[in-house]
Tab-separated table of C-alpha atoms and ligand atoms in Angstrom:
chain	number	residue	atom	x	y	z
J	142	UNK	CA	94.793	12.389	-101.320
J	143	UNK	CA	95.700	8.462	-100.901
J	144	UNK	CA	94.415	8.635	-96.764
J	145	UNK	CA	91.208	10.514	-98.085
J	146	UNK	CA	90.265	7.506	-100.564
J	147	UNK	CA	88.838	4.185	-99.923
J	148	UNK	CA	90.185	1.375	-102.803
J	149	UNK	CA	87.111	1.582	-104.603
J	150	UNK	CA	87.307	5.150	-104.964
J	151	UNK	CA	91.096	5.501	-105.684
J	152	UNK	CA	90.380	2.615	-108.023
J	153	UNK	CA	87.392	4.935	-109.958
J	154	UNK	CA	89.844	8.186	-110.226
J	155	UNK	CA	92.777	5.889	-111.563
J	156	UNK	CA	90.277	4.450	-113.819
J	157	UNK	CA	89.305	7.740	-115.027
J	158	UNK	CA	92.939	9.061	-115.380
J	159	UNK	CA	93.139	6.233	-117.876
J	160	UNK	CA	95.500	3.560	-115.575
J	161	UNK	CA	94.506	0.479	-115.148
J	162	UNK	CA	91.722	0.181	-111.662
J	163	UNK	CA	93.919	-2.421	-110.154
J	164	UNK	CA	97.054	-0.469	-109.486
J	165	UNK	CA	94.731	1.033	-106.834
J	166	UNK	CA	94.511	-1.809	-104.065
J	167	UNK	CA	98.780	-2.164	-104.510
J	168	UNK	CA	99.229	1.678	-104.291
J	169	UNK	CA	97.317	2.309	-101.255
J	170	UNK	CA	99.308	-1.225	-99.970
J	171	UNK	CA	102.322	0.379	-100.576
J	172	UNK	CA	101.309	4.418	-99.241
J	173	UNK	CA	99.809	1.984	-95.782
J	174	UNK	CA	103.753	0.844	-95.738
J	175	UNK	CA	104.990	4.185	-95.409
J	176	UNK	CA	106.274	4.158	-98.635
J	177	UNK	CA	106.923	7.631	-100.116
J	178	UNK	CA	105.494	8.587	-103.470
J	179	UNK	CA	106.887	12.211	-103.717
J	180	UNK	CA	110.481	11.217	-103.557
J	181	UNK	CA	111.829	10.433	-107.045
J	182	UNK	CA	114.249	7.782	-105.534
J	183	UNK	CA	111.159	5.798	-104.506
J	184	UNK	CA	109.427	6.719	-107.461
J	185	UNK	CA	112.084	4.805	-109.812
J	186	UNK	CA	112.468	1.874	-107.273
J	187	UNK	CA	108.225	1.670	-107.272
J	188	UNK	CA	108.734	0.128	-111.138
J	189	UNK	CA	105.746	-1.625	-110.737
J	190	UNK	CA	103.601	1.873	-111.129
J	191	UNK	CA	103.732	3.478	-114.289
J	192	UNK	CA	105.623	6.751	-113.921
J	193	UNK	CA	102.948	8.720	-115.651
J	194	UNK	CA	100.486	7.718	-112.837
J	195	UNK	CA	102.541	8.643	-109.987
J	196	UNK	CA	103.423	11.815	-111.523
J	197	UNK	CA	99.169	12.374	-111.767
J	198	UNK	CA	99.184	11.497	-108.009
J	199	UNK	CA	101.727	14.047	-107.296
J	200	UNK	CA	99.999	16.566	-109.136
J	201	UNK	CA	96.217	15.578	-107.444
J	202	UNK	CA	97.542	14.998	-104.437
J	203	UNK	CA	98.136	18.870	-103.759
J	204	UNK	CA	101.283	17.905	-100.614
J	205	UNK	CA	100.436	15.972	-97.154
J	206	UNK	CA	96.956	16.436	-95.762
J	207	UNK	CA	99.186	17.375	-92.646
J	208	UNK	CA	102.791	18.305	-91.676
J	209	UNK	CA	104.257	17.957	-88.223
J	210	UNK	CA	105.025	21.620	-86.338
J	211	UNK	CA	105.844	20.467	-82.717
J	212	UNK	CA	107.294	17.614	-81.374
J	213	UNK	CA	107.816	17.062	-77.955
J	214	UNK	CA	109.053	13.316	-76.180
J	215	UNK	CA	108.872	13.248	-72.379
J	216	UNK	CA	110.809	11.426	-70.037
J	217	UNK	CA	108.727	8.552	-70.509
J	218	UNK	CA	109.319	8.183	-74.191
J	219	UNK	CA	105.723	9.738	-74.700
J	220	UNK	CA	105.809	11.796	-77.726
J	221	UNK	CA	103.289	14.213	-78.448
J	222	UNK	CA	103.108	15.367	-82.014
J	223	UNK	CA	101.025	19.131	-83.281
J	224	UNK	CA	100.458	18.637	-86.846
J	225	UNK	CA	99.297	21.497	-88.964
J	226	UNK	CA	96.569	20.816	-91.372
J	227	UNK	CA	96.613	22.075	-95.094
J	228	UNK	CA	93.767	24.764	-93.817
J	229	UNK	CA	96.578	25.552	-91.035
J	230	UNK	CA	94.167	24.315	-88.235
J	231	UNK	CA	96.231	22.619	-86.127
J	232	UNK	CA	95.885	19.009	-84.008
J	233	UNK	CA	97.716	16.598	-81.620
J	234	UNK	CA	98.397	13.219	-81.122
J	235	UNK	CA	100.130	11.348	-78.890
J	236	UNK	CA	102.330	8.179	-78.936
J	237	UNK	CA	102.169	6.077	-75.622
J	238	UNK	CA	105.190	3.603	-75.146
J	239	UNK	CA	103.557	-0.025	-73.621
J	240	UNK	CA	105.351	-1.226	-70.380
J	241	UNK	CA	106.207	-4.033	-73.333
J	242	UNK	CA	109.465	-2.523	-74.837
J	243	UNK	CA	108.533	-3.180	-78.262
J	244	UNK	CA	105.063	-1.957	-77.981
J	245	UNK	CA	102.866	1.293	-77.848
J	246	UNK	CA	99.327	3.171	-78.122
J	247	UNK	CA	98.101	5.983	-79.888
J	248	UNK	CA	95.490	8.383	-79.464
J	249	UNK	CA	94.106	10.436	-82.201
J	250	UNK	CA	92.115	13.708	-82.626
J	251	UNK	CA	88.497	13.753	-84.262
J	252	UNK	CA	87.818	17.606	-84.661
J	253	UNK	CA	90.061	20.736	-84.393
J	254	UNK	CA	89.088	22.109	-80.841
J	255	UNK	CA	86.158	20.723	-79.510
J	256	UNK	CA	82.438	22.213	-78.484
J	257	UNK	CA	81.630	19.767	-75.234
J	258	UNK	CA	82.823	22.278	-72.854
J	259	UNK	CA	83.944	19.777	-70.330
J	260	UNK	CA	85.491	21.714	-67.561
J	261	UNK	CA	88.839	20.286	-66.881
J	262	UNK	CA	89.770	20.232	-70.429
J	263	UNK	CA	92.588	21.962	-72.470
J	264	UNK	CA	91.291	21.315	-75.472
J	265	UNK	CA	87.747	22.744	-75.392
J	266	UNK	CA	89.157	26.555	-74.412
J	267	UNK	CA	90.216	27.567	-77.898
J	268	UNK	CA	86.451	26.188	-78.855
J	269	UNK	CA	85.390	23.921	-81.693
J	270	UNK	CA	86.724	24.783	-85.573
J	271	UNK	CA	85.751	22.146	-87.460
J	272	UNK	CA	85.583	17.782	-87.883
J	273	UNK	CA	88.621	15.930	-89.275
J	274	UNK	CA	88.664	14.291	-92.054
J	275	UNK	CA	89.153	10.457	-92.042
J	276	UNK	CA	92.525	11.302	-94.108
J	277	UNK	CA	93.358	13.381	-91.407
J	278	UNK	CA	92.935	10.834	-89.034
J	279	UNK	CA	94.767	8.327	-90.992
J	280	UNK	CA	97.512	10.582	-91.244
J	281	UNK	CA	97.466	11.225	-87.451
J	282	UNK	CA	97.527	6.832	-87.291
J	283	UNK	CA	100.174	6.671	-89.823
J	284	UNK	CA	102.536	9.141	-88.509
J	285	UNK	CA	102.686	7.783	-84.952
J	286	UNK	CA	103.165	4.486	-86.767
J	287	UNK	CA	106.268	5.557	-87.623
J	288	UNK	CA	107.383	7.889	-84.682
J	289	UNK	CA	106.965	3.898	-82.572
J	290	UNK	CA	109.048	2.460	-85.733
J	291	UNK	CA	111.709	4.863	-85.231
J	292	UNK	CA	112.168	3.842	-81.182
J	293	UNK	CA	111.514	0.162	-82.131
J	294	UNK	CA	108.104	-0.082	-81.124
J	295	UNK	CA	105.073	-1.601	-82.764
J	296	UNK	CA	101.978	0.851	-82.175
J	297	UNK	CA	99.635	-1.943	-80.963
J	298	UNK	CA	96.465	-0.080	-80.285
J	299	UNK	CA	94.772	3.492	-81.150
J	300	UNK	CA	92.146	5.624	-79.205
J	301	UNK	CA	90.059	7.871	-80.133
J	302	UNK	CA	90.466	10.138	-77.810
J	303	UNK	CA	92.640	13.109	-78.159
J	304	UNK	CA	90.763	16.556	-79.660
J	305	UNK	CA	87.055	16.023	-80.209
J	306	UNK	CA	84.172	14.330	-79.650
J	307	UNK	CA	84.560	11.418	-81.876
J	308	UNK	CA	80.548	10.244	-81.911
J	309	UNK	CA	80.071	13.600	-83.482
J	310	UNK	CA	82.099	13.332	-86.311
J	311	UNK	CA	81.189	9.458	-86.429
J	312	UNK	CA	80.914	9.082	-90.315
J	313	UNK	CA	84.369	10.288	-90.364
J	314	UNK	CA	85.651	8.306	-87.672
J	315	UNK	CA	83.945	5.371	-89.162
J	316	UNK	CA	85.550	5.611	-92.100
J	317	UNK	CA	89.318	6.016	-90.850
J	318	UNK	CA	88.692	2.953	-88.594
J	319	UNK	CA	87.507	0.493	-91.418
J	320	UNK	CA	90.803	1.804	-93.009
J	321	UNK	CA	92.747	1.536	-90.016
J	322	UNK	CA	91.643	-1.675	-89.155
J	323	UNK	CA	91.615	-3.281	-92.930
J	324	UNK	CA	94.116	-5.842	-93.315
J	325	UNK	CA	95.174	-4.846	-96.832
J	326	UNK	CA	96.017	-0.921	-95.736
J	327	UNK	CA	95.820	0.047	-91.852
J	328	UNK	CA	96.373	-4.007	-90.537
J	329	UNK	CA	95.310	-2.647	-87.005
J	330	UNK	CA	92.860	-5.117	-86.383
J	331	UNK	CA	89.529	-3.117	-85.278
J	332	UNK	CA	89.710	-4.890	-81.917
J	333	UNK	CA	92.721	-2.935	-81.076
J	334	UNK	CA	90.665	0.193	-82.008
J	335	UNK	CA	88.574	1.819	-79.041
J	336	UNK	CA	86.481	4.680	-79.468
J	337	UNK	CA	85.864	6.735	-76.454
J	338	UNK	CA	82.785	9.570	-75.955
J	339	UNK	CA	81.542	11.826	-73.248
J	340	UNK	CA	78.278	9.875	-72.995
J	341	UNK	CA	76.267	10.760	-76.629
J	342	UNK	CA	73.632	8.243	-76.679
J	343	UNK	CA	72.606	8.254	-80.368
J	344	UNK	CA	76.395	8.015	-81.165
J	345	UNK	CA	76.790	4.992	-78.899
J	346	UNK	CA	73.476	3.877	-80.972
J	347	UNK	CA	74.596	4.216	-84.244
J	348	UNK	CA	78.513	3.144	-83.697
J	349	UNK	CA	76.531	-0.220	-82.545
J	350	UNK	CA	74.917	-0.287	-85.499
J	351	UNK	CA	77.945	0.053	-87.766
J	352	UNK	CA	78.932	-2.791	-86.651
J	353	UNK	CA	82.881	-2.856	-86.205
J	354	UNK	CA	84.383	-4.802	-83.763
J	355	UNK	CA	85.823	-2.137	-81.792
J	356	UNK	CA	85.807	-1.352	-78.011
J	357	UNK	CA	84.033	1.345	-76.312
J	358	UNK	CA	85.339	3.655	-73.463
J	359	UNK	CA	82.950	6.157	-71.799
J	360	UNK	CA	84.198	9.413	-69.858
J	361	UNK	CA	82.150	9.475	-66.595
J	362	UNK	CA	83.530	11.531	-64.231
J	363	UNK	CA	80.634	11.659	-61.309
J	364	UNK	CA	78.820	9.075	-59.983
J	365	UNK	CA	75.876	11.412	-60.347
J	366	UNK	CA	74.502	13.588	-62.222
J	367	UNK	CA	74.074	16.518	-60.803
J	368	UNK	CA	78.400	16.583	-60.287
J	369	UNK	CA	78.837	15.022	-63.600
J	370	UNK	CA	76.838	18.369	-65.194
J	371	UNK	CA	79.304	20.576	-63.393
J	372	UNK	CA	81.871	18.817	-65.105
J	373	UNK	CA	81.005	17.698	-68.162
J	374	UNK	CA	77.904	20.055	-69.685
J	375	UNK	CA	76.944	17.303	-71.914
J	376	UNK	CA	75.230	15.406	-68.509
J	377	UNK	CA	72.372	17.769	-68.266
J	378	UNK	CA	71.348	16.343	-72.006
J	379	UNK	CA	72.280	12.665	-70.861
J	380	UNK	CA	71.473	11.214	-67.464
J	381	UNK	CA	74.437	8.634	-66.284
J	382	UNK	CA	71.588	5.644	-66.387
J	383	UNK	CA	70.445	6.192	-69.521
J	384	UNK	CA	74.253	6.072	-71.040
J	385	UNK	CA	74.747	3.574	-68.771
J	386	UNK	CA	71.431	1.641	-70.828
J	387	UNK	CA	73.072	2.516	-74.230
J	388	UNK	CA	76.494	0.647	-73.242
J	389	UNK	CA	74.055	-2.217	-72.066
J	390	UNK	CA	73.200	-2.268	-75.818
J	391	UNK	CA	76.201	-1.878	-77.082
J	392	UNK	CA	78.135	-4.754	-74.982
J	393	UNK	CA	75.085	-7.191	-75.644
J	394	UNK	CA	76.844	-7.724	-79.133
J	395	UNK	CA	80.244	-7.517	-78.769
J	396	UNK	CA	82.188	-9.816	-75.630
J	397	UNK	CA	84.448	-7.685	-74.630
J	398	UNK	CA	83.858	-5.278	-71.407
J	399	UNK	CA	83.712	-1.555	-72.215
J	400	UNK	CA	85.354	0.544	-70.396
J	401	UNK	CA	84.465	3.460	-68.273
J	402	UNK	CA	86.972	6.298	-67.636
J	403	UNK	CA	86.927	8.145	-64.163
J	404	UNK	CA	89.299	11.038	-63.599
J	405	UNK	CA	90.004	12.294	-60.378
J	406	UNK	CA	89.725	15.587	-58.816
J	407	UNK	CA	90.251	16.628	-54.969
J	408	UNK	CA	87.176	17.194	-53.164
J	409	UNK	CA	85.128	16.899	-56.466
J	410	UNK	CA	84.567	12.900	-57.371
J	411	UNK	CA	86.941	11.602	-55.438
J	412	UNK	CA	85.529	10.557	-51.609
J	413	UNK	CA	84.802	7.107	-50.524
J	414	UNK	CA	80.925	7.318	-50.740
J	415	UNK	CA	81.151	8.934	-54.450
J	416	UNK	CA	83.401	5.398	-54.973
J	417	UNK	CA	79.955	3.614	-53.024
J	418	UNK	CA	78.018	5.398	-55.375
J	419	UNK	CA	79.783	4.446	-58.843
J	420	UNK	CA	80.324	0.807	-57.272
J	421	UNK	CA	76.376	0.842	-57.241
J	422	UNK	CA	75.692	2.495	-60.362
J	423	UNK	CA	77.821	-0.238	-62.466
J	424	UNK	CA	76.110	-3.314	-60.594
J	425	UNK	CA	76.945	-6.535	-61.714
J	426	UNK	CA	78.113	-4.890	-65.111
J	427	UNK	CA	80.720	-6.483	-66.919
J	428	UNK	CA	82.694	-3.213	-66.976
J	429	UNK	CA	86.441	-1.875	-66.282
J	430	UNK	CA	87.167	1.074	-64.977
J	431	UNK	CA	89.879	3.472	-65.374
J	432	UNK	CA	91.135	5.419	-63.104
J	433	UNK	CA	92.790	8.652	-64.008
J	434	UNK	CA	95.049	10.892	-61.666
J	435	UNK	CA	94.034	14.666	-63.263
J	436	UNK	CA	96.822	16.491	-64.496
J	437	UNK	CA	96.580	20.208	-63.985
J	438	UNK	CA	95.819	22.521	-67.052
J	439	UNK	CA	95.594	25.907	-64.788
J	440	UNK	CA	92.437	27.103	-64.378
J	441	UNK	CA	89.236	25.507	-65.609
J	442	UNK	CA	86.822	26.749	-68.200
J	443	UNK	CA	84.573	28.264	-65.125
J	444	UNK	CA	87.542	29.972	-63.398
J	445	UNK	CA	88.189	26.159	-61.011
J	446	UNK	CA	91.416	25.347	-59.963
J	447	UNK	CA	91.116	21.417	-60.514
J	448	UNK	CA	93.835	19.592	-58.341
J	449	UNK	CA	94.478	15.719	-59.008
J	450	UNK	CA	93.473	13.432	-55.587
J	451	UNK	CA	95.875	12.458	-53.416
J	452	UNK	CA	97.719	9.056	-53.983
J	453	UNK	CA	96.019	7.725	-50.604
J	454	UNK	CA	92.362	9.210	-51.360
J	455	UNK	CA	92.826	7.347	-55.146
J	456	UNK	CA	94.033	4.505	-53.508
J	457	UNK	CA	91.204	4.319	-51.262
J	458	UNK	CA	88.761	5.141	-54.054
J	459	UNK	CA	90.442	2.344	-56.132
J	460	UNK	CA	89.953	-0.019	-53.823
J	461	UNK	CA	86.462	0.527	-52.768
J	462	UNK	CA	85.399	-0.403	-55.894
J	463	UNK	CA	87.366	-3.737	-55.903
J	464	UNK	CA	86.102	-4.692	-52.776
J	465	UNK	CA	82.934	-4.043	-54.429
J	466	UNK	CA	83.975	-7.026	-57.022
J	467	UNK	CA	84.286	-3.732	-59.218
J	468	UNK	CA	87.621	-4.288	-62.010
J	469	UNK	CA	89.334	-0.786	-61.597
J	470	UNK	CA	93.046	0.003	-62.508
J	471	UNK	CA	94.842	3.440	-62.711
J	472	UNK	CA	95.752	4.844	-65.945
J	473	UNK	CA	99.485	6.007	-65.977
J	474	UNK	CA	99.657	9.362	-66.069
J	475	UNK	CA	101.885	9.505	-69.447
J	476	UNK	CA	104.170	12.653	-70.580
J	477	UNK	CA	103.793	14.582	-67.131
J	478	UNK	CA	106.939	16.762	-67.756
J	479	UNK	CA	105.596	17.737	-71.299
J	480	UNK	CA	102.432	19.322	-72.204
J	481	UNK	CA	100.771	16.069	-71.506
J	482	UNK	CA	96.998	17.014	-70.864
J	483	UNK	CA	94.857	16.596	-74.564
J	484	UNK	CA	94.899	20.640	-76.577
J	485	UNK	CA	98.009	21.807	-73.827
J	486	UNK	CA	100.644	21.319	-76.609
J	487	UNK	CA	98.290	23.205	-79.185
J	488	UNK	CA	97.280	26.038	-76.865
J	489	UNK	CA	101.065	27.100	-76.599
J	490	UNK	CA	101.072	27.820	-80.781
J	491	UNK	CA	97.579	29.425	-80.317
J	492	UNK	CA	96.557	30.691	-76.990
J	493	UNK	CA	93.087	31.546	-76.361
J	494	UNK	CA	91.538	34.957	-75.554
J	495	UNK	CA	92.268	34.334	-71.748
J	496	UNK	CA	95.847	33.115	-72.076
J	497	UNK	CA	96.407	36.149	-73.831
J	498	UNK	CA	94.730	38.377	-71.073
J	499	UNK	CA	95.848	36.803	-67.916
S	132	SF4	S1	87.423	16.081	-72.627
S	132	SF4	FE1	87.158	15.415	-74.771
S	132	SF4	S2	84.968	15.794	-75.137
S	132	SF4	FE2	85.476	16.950	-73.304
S	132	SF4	S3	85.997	19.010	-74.057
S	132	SF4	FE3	87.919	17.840	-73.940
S	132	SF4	S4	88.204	16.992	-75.985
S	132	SF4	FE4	86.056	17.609	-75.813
């Protein structure tokens, strides 16, 4: 229940349980802490809450909005977690250590599955379920808070953008990010929050609108869009230059660049005039770009074997685009000798109707 509730609304059901409103604020301060209410050790060392309240808790709260099922830590100390959900939908998130030794990233899930149908992806195969919860999120945030604790990291940063499409469960995703981000529970700092899409216009709109200082990252893929459509069905709804027009809008009120994410795949988006092309299409944009080796899932959603460029041929991509006064840096391909890819980890506990024919 606590990474469901907002203070003003814990404080209005601890009101009407008949505590006082205040012990609100100081028990979601201490939950944001990691501090465990279910364990009766805690419970007598938490003095300062009257038993009777934490025993109401216990009995509201109805267990963990999620436990986690799988667990698996590559050679690069990336740890993917699969957490099961109290509906027994399942979702993962993934801990990403920082070249810093005490510091890491994490990305979170917005829904179970996901409907975009992007071509390369894991996750979209076992097809959309259902939107997280911003307690589900938070639980997502707070658990890889502690798997970095437990290796002596600090997690630094959080993306949005593991399962889902996160501008279409934006209310949601709103919500878990003013918690994350609020000094007094999450302490992330909303800067260190980015938010990344496949290109859905009114959600770039309307996360403008809300307001929060956090970044933006947009999944391109194609430097047109007749390619990006193959890829990524949500281009034949949204032509590159109008998303391109929405981040426009979206940087004019914020100074930091946004950020547009490129993977690469042989002989798909990945020869020198396709890098001409993007070069062009971002202008004198204030802009970085990340560059993404793929990393194989087996075959795509339309029966493609996707195979990740060549070091040279994303070299040479890479640096067409700097000569081009373009800022573009590879993204390290994290976790590659664990189900690294975003919905692998999941498929394995539930395989989808082609797994289990092929
Ligand atoms: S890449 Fe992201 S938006 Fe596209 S199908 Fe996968 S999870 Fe959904």
């Amino acid at each position: 229940m606590l990474p469901d509730l907002t203070p003003a609304e814990l404080e209005e059901k601890v009101a009407s349980w008949g505590f006082k409103p205040t012990h609100a604020s100081r028990l979601l301060r201490a939950f944001y802490a990691g501090e465990d209410f279910t364990n009766p050790d805690t419970q007598s060392r938490a003095h300062r809450f009257p038993v009777e309240l934490l025993e109401r808790l216990a009995t509201e709260s109805a267990g963990p909005a999620s436990t986690v099922v799988m667990r698996q830590v590559a050679a690069d100390g990336t740890t993917k977690l699969l957490l099961r959900l109290r509906d027994g939908a399942t979702v993962e998130t993934v801990l990403m250590p920082d070249f810093r030794p005490d510091r890491a990233a994490g990305c979170l899930s917005s829904q179970v599955g996901c409907a975009m149908g992007c071509d390369f992806c894991a996750t979209t195969k076992t097809g959309f379920q259902r939107n997280l919860t911003s307690g589900e999120m938070i639980e997502q945030f707070l658990a890889l808070r502690r798997e970095a604790r437990a290796v002596g990291r600090t997690l630094q940063t959080v993306v949005f953008m593991g399962m889902g499409e996160p501008l279409l469960n934006l209310q949601s995703v709103l919500s878990a990010v003013r918690r994350i981000g609020d000094n007094a529970l999450g302490a992330l700092g909303w800067r260190q929050i980015t938010v990344s899409t496949v290109g859905i216009i009114p959600g770039i709109d309307a996360l403008n609108e809300a307001d929060l200082n956090v970044n933006l990252a947009v999944s391109l893929h194609a430097p047109d869009d007749a390619t990006r459509a193959r890829l990524l069905p949500v281009g034949t709804r949204y032509p590159i230059a109008d998303i391109l027009a929405a981040v426009d809008r979206f940087q004019a009120k914020r100074p930091r660049p946004a950020t547009i994410q490129y993977c690469l795949l042989a002989g798909v988006n990945d020869a020198p005039e396709q890098a001409e092309q993007l070069a062009a299409l971002i202008g004198s944009r204030r802009l970085h770009i990340n560059l993404l080796r793929y990393n194989p899932t087996g075959l795509s959603l339309r029966g493609v074997a996707y195979e990740p460029s060549t070091e040279d041929v994303a070299e040479r991509f890479a640096e067409i685009l700097r000569e081009r006064g373009m800022v573009a840096h590879f993204r390290r391909s994290r976790g590659k000798d664990i189900d690294a890819a975003c919905g692998q980890l999941r498929r394995r506990l539930q395989p989808s109707a082609e797994d289990s024919n092929r």
